[in-house]
PDB file of C-alpha atoms in Angstrom:
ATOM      1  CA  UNK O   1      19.737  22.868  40.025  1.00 52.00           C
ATOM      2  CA  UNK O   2      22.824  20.909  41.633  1.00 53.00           C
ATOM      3  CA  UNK O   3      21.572  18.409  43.936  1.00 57.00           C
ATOM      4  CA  UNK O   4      22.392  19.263  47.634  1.00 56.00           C
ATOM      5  CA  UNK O   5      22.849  15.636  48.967  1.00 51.00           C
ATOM      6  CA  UNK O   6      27.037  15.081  47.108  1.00 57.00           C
ATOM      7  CA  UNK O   7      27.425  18.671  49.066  1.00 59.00           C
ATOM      8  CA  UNK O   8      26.143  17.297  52.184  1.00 52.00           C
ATOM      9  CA  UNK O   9      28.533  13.865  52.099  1.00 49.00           C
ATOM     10  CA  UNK O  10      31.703  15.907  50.774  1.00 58.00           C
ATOM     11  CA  UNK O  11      31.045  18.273  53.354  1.00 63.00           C
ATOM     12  CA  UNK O  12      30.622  15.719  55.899  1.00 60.00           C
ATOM     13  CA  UNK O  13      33.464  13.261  54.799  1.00 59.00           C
ATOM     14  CA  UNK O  14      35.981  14.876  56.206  1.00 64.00           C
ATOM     15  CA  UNK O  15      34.273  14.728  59.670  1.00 64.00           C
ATOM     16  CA  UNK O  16      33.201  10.987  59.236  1.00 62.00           C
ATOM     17  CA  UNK O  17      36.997  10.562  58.131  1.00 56.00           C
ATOM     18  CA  UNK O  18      38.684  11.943  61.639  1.00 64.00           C
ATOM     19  CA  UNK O  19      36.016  10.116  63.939  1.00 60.00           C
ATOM     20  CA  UNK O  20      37.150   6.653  62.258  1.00 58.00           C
ATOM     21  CA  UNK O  21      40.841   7.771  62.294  1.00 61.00           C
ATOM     22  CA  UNK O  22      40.505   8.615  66.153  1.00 61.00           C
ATOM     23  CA  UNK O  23      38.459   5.008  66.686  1.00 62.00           C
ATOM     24  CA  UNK O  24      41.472   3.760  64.684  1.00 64.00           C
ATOM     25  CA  UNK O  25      44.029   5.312  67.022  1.00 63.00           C
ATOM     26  CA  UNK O  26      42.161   4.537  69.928  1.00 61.00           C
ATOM     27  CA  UNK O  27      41.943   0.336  68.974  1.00 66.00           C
ATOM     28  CA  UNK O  28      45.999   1.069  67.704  1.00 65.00           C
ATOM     29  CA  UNK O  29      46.046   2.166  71.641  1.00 62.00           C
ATOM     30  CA  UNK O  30      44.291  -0.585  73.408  1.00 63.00           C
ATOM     31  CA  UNK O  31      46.055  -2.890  70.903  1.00 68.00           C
ATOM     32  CA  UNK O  32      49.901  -1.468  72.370  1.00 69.00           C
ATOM     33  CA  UNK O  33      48.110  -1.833  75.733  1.00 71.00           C
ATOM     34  CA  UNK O  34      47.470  -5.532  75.369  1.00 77.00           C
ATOM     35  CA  UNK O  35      50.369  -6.093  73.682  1.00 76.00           C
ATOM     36  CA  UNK O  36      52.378  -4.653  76.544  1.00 78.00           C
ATOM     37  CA  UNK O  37      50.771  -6.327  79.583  1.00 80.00           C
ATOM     38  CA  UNK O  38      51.210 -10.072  77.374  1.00 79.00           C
ATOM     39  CA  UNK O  39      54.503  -8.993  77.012  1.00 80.00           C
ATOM     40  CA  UNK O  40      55.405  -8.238  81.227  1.00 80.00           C
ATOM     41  CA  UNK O  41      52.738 -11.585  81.818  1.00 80.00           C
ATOM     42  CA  UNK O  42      55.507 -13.380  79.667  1.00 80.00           C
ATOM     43  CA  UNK O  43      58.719 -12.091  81.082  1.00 83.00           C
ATOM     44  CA  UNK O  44      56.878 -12.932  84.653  1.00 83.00           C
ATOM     45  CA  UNK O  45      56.014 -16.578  83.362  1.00 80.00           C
ATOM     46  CA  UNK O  46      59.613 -17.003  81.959  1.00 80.00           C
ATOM     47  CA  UNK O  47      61.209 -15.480  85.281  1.00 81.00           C
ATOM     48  CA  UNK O  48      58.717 -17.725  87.374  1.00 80.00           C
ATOM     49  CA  UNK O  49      59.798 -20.931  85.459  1.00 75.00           C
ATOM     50  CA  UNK O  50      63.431 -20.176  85.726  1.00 80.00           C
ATOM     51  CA  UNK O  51      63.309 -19.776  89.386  1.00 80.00           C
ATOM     52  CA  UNK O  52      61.421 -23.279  89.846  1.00 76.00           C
ATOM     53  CA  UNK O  53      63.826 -24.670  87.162  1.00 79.00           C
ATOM     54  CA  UNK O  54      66.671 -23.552  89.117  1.00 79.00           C
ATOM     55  CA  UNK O  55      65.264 -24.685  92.668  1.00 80.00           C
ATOM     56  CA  UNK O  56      63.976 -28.175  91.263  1.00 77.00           C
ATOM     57  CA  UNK O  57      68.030 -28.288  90.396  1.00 76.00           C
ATOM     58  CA  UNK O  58      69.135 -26.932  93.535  1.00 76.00           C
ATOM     59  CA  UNK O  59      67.013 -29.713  94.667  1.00 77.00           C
ATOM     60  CA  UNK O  60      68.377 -32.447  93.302  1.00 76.00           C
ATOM     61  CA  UNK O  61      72.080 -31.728  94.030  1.00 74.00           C
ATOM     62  CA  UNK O  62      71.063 -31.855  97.289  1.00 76.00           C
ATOM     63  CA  UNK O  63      68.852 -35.137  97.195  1.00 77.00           C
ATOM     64  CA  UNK O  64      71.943 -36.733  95.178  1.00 75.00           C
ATOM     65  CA  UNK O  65      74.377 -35.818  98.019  1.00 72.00           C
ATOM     66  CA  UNK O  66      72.424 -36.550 100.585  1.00 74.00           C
ATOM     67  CA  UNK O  67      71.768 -40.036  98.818  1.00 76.00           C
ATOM     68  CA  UNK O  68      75.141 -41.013  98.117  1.00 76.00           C
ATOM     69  CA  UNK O  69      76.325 -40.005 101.500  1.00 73.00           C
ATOM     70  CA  UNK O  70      73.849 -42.356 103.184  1.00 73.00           C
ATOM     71  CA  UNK O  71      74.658 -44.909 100.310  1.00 72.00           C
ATOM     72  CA  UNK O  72      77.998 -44.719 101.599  1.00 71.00           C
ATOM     73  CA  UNK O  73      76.977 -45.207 105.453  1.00 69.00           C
ATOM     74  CA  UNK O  74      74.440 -47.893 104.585  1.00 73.00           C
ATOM     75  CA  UNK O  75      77.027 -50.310 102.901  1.00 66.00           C
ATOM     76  CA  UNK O  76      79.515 -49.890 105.159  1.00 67.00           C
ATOM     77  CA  UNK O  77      77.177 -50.619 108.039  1.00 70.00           C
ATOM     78  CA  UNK O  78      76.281 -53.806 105.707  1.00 70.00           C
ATOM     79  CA  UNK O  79      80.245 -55.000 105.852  1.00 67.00           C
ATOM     80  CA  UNK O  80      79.954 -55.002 109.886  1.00 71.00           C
ATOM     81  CA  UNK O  81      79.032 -57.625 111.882  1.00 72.00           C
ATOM     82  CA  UNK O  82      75.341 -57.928 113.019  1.00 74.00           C
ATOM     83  CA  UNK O  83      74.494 -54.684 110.447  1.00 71.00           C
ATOM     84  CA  UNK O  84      73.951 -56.038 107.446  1.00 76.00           C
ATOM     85  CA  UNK O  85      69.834 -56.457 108.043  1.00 76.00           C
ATOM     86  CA  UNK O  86      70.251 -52.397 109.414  1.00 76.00           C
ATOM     87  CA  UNK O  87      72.294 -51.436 106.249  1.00 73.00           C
ATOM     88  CA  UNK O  88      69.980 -53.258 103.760  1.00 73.00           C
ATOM     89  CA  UNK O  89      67.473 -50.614 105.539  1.00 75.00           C
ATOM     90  CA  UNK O  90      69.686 -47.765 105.236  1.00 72.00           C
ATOM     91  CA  UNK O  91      70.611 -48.781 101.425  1.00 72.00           C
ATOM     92  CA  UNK O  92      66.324 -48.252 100.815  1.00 72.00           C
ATOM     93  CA  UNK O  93      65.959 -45.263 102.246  1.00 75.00           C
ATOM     94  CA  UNK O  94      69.433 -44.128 100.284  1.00 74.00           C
ATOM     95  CA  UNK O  95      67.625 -45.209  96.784  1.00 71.00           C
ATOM     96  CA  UNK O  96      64.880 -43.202  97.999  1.00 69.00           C
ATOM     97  CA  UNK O  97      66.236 -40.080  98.090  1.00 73.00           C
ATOM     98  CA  UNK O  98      67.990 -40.719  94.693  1.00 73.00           C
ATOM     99  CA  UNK O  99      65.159 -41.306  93.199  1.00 70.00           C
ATOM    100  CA  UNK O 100      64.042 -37.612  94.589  1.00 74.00           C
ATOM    101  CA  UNK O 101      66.672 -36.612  93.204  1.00 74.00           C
ATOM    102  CA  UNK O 102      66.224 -37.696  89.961  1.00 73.00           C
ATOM    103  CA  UNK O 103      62.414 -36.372  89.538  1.00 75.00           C
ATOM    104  CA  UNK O 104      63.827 -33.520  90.843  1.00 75.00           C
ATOM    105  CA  UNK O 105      66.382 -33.468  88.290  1.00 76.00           C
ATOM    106  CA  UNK O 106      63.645 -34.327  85.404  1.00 74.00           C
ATOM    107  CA  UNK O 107      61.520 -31.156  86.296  1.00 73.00           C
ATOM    108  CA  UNK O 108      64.283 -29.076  86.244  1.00 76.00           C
ATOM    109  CA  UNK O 109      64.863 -29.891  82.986  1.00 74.00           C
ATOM    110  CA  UNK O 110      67.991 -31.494  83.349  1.00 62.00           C
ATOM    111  CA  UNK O 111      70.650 -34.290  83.371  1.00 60.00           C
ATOM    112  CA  UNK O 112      69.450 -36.941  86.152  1.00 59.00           C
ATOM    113  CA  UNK O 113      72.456 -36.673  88.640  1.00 58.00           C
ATOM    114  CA  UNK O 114      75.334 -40.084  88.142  1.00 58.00           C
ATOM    115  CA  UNK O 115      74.402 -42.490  90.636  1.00 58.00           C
ATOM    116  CA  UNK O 116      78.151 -42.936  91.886  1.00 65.00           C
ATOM    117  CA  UNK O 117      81.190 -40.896  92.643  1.00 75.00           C
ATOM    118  CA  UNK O 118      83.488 -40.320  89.877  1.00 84.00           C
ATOM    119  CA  UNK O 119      86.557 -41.587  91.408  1.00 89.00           C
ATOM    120  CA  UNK O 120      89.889 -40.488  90.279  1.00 93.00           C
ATOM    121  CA  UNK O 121      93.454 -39.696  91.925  1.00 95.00           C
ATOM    122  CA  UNK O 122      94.803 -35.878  92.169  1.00 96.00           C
ATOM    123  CA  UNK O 123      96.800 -33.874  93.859  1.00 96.00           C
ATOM    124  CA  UNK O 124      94.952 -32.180  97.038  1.00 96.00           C
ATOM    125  CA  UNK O 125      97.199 -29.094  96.729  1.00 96.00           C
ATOM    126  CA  UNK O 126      94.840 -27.319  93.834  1.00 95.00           C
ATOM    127  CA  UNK O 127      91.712 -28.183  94.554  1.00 94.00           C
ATOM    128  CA  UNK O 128      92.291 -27.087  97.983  1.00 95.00           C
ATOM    129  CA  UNK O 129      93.169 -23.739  96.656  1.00 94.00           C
ATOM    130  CA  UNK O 130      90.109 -24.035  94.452  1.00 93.00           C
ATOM    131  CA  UNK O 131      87.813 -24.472  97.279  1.00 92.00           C
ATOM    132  CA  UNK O 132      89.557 -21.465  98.856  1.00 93.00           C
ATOM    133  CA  UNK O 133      89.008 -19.204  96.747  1.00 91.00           C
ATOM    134  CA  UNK O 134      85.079 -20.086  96.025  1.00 88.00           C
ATOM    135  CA  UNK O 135      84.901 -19.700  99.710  1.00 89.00           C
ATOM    136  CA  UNK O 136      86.828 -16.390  99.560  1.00 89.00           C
ATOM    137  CA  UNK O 137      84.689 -14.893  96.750  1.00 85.00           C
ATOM    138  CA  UNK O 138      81.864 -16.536  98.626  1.00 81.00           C
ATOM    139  CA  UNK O 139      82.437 -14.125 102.063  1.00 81.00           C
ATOM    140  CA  UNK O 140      82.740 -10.842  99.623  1.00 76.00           C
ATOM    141  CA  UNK O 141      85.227  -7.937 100.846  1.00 76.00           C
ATOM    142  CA  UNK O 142      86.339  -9.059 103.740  1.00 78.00           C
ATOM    143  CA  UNK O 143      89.297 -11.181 103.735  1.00 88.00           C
ATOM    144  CA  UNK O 144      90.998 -13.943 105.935  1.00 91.00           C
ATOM    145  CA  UNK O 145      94.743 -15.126 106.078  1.00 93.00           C
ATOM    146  CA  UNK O 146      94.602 -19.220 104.312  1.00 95.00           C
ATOM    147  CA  UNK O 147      98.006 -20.820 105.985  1.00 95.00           C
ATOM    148  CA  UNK O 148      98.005 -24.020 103.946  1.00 95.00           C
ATOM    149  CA  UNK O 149     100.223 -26.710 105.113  1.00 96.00           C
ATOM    150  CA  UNK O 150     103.090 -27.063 103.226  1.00 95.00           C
ATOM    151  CA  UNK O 151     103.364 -30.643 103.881  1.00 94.00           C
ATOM    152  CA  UNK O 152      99.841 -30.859 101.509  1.00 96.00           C
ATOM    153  CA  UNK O 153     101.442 -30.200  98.091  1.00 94.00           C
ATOM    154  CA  UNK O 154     103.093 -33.835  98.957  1.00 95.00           C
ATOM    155  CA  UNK O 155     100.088 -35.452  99.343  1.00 96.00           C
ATOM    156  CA  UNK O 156      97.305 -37.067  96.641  1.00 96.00           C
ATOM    157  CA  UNK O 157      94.017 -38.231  97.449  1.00 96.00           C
ATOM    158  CA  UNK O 158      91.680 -41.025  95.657  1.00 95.00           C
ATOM    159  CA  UNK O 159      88.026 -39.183  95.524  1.00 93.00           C
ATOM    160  CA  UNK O 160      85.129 -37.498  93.601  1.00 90.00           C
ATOM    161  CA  UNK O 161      87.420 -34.340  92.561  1.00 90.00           C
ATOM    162  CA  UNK O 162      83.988 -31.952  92.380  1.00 86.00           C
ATOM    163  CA  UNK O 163      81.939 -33.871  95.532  1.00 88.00           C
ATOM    164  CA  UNK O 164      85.565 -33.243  97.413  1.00 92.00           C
ATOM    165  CA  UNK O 165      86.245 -29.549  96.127  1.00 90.00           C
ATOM    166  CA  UNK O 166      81.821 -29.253  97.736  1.00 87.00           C
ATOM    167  CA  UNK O 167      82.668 -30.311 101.174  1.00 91.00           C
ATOM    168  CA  UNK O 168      85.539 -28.607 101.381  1.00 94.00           C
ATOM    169  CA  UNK O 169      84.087 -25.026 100.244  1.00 90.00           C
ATOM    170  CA  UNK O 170      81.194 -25.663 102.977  1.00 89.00           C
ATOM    171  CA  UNK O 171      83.881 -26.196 105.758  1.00 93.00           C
ATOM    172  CA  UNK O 172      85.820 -23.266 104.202  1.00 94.00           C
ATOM    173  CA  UNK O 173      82.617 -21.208 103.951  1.00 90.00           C
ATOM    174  CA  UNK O 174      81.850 -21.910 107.543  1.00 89.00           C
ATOM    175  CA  UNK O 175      85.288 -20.779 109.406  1.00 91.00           C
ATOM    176  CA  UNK O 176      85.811 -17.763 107.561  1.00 90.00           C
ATOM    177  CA  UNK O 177      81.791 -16.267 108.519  1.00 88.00           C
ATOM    178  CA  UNK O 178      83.085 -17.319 112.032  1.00 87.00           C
ATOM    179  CA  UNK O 179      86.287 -15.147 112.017  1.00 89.00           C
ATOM    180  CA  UNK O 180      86.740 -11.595 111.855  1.00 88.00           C
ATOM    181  CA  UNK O 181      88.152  -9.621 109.184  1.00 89.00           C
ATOM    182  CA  UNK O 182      92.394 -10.832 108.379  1.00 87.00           C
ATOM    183  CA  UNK O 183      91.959 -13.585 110.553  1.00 91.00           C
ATOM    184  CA  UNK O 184      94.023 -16.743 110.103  1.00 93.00           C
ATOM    185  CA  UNK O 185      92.469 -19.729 109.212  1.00 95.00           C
ATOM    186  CA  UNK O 186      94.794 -23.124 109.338  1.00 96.00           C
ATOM    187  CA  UNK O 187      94.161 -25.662 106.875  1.00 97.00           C
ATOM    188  CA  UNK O 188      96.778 -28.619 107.426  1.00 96.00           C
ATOM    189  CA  UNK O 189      96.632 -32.989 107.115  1.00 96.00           C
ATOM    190  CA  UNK O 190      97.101 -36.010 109.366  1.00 95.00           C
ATOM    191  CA  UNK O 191      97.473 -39.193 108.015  1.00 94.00           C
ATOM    192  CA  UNK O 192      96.789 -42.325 110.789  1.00 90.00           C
ATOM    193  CA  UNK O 193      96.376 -45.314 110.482  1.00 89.00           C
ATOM    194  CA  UNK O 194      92.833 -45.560 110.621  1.00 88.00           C
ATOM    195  CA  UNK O 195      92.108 -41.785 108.843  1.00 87.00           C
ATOM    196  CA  UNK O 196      93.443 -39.296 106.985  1.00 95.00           C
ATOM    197  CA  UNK O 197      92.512 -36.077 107.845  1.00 96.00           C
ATOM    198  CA  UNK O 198      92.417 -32.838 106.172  1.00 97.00           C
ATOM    199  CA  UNK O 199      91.994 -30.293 109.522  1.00 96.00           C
ATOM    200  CA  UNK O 200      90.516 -26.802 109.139  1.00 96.00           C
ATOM    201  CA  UNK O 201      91.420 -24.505 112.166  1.00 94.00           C
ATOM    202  CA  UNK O 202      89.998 -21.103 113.429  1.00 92.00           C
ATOM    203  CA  UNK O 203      89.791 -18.801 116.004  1.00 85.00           C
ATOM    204  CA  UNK O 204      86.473 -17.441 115.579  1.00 78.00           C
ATOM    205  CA  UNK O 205      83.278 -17.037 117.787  1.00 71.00           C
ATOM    206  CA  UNK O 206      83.032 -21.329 117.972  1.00 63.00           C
ATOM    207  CA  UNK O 207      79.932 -23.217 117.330  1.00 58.00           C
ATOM    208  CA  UNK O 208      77.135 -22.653 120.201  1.00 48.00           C
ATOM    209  CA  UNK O 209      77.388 -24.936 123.016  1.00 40.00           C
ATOM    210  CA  UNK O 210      74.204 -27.642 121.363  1.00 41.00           C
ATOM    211  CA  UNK O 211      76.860 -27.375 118.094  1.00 44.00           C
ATOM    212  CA  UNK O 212      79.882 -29.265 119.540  1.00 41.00           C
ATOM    213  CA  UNK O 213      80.626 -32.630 117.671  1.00 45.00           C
ATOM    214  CA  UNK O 214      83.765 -33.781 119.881  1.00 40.00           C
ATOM    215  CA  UNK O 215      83.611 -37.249 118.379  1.00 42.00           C
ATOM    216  CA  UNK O 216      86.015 -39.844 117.633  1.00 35.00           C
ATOM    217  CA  UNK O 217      86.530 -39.901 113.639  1.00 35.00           C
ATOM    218  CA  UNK O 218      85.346 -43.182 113.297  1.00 37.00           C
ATOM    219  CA  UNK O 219      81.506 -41.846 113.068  1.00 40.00           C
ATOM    220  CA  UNK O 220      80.529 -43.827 115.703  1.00 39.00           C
ATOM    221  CA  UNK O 221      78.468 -41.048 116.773  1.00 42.00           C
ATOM    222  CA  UNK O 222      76.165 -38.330 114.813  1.00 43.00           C
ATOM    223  CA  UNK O 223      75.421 -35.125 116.349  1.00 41.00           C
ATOM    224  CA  UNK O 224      74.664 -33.500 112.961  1.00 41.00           C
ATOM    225  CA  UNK O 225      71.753 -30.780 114.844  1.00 41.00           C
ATOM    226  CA  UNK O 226      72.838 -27.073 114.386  1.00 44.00           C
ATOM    227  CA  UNK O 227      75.471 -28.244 111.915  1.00 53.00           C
ATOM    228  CA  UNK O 228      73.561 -26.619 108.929  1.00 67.00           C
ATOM    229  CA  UNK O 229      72.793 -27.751 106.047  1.00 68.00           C
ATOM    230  CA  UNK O 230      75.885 -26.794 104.034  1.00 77.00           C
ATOM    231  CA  UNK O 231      77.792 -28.726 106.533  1.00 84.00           C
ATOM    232  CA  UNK O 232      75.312 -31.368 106.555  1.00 81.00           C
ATOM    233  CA  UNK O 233      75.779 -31.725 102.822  1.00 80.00           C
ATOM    234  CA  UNK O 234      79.562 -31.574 103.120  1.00 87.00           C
ATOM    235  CA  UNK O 235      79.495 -34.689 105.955  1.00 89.00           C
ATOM    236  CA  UNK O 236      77.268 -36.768 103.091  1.00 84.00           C
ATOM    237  CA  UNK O 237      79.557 -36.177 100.709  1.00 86.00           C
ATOM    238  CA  UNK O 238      82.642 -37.238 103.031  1.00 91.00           C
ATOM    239  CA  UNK O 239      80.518 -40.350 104.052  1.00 88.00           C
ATOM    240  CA  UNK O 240      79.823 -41.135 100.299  1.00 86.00           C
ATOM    241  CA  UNK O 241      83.595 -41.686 100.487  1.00 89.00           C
ATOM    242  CA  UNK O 242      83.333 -43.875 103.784  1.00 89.00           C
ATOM    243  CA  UNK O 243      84.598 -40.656 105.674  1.00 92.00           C
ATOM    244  CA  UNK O 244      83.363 -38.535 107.889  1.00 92.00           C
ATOM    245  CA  UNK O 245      82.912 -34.480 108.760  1.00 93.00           C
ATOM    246  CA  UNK O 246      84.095 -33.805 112.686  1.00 91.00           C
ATOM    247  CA  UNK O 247      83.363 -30.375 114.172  1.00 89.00           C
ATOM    248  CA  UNK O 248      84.947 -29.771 117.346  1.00 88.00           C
ATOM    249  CA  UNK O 249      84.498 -25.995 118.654  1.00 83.00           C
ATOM    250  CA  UNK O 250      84.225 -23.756 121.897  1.00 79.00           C
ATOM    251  CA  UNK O 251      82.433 -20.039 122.032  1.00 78.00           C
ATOM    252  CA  UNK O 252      85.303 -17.505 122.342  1.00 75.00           C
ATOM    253  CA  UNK O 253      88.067 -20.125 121.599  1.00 79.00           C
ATOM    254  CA  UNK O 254      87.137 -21.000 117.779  1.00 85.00           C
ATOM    255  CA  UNK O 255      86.385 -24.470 115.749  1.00 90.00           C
ATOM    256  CA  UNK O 256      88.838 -27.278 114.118  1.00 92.00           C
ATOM    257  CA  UNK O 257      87.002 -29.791 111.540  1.00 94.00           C
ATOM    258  CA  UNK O 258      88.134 -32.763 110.075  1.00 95.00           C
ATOM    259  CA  UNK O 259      87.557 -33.619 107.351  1.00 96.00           C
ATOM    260  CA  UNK O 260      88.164 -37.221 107.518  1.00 95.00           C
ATOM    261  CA  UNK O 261      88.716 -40.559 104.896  1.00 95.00           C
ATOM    262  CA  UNK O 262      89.824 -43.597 105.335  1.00 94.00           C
ATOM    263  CA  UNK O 263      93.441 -44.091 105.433  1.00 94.00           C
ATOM    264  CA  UNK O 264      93.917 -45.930 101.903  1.00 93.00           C
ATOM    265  CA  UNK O 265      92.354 -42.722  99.951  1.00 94.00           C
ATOM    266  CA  UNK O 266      95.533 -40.235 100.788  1.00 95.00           C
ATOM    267  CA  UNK O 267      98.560 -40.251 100.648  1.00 92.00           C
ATOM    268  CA  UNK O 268     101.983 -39.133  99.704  1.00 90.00           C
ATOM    269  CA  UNK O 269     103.122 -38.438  96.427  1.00 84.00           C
ATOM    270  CA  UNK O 270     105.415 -41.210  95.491  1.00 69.00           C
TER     271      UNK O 270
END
């Protein structure tokens, strides 16, 4: 007599062999499941640290700026009579913010920023044109009419070329979002004996009333409030220089800003 029980297992194998093939494709699925959600917790971790990468830099530029620029002030105010107890203050509160700058800098991951301009002498001529066109691809389709001075491809100026070619794309930036679309926008110098002047003129809407900076270029006054921030980086980087940002402007009438430094770092081309 054949014995039942090899009948019984053959006949069942086949059964026993699908159930663990579907509990196999069923742990195959929740496998691709976990799989997948490490995957998008990844790409959100990697997208998260970028973005805090990228402000911690964002960051520091702007600590750096804002350091040198009071740097600037702070030792200047220390060559004055009666300031040099107010500019030792100023000169702490300048290391400060470098010092922001440069943990900033660390947890982004990069460089720590120089701790001085990088001085050199170039023509003002192309990296005026530079800065227009960042600040032209900056304001997207619309477009505005640049009249450059002629009288500026004569002149060369002593100065951080990329802290110059910053403040100027700020002031650029600013007068052509406050003029309409093929608007002309006058960019020109002046060169006095106590500043030299690179002047910026619109007629746009004008600063509002609380915005007006009509002050003499020798920074004796600050009415930085409503200025912005991009402008308020621009004037720190013209004061890193010992200069100065002016904004003179009227609703309905438009702005002019100088961009003032002092007299020894421009002039003509021999």
């Amino acid at each position: 007599m054949t014995d039942p029980l090899p009948e019984v297992l053959t006949s069942a194998l086949p059964a026993a062999l699908a159930v663990l093939a579907a509990a196999g494709g069923l742990a195959a699925i929740a496998g691709l499941g976990r799989a997948s959600r490490l995957a998008a917790e990844l790409t959100t971790l990697r997208s998260l640290a970028e973005s805090r990468r990228r402000s911690f830099g964002l960051l520091s530029r702007d600590l750096n700026s804002l350091g040198l620029g009071l740097l600037g002030r702070a030792q200047l105010l220390a060559t004055q009579s009666g300031g040099e107890e107010a500019g030792r203050a100023f000169e702490g509160e300048a290391r400060h913010l470098l010092a922001l700058a440069d943990a900033a800098a660390e947890e982004a991951g990069g460089a720590v920023p120089a701790r001085g301009l990088q001085e050199e002498r170039f023509p003002l001529a192309p990296i005026l044109r530079e800065a227009v066109a960042i600040a032209s691809a900056q304001l997207g389709p619309g477009k505005r009419h640049w009249r450059i001075s002629p009288a500026i491809e004569n002149l060369a100026v002593t100065a951080d070329r990329r802290a110059l070619r910053g403040a100027l794309v700020q002031v650029l930036g600013r007068a052509a979002r406050a003029t309409a679309e093929a608007d002309v926008i006058d960019i020109r110098a002046d060169l006095r004996p106590h500043a030299a002047s690179i002047i910026v003129e619109d007629e746009g809407v004008g600063l509002a009333i609380e915005d007006l900076a009509p002050i003499a270029h020798d920074g004796a006054s600050d009415r930085s409030r409503g200025l912005g921030f991009g402008l308020s980086l621009a004037r720190s980087l013209l004061r890193a220089h010992g200069g100065e940002l002016v904004i003179e402007a009227a609703p309905g009438i438009g702005a002019r800003a100088f961009l003032s430094l002092p007299p020894e770092r421009m002039a003509a081309v021999a």
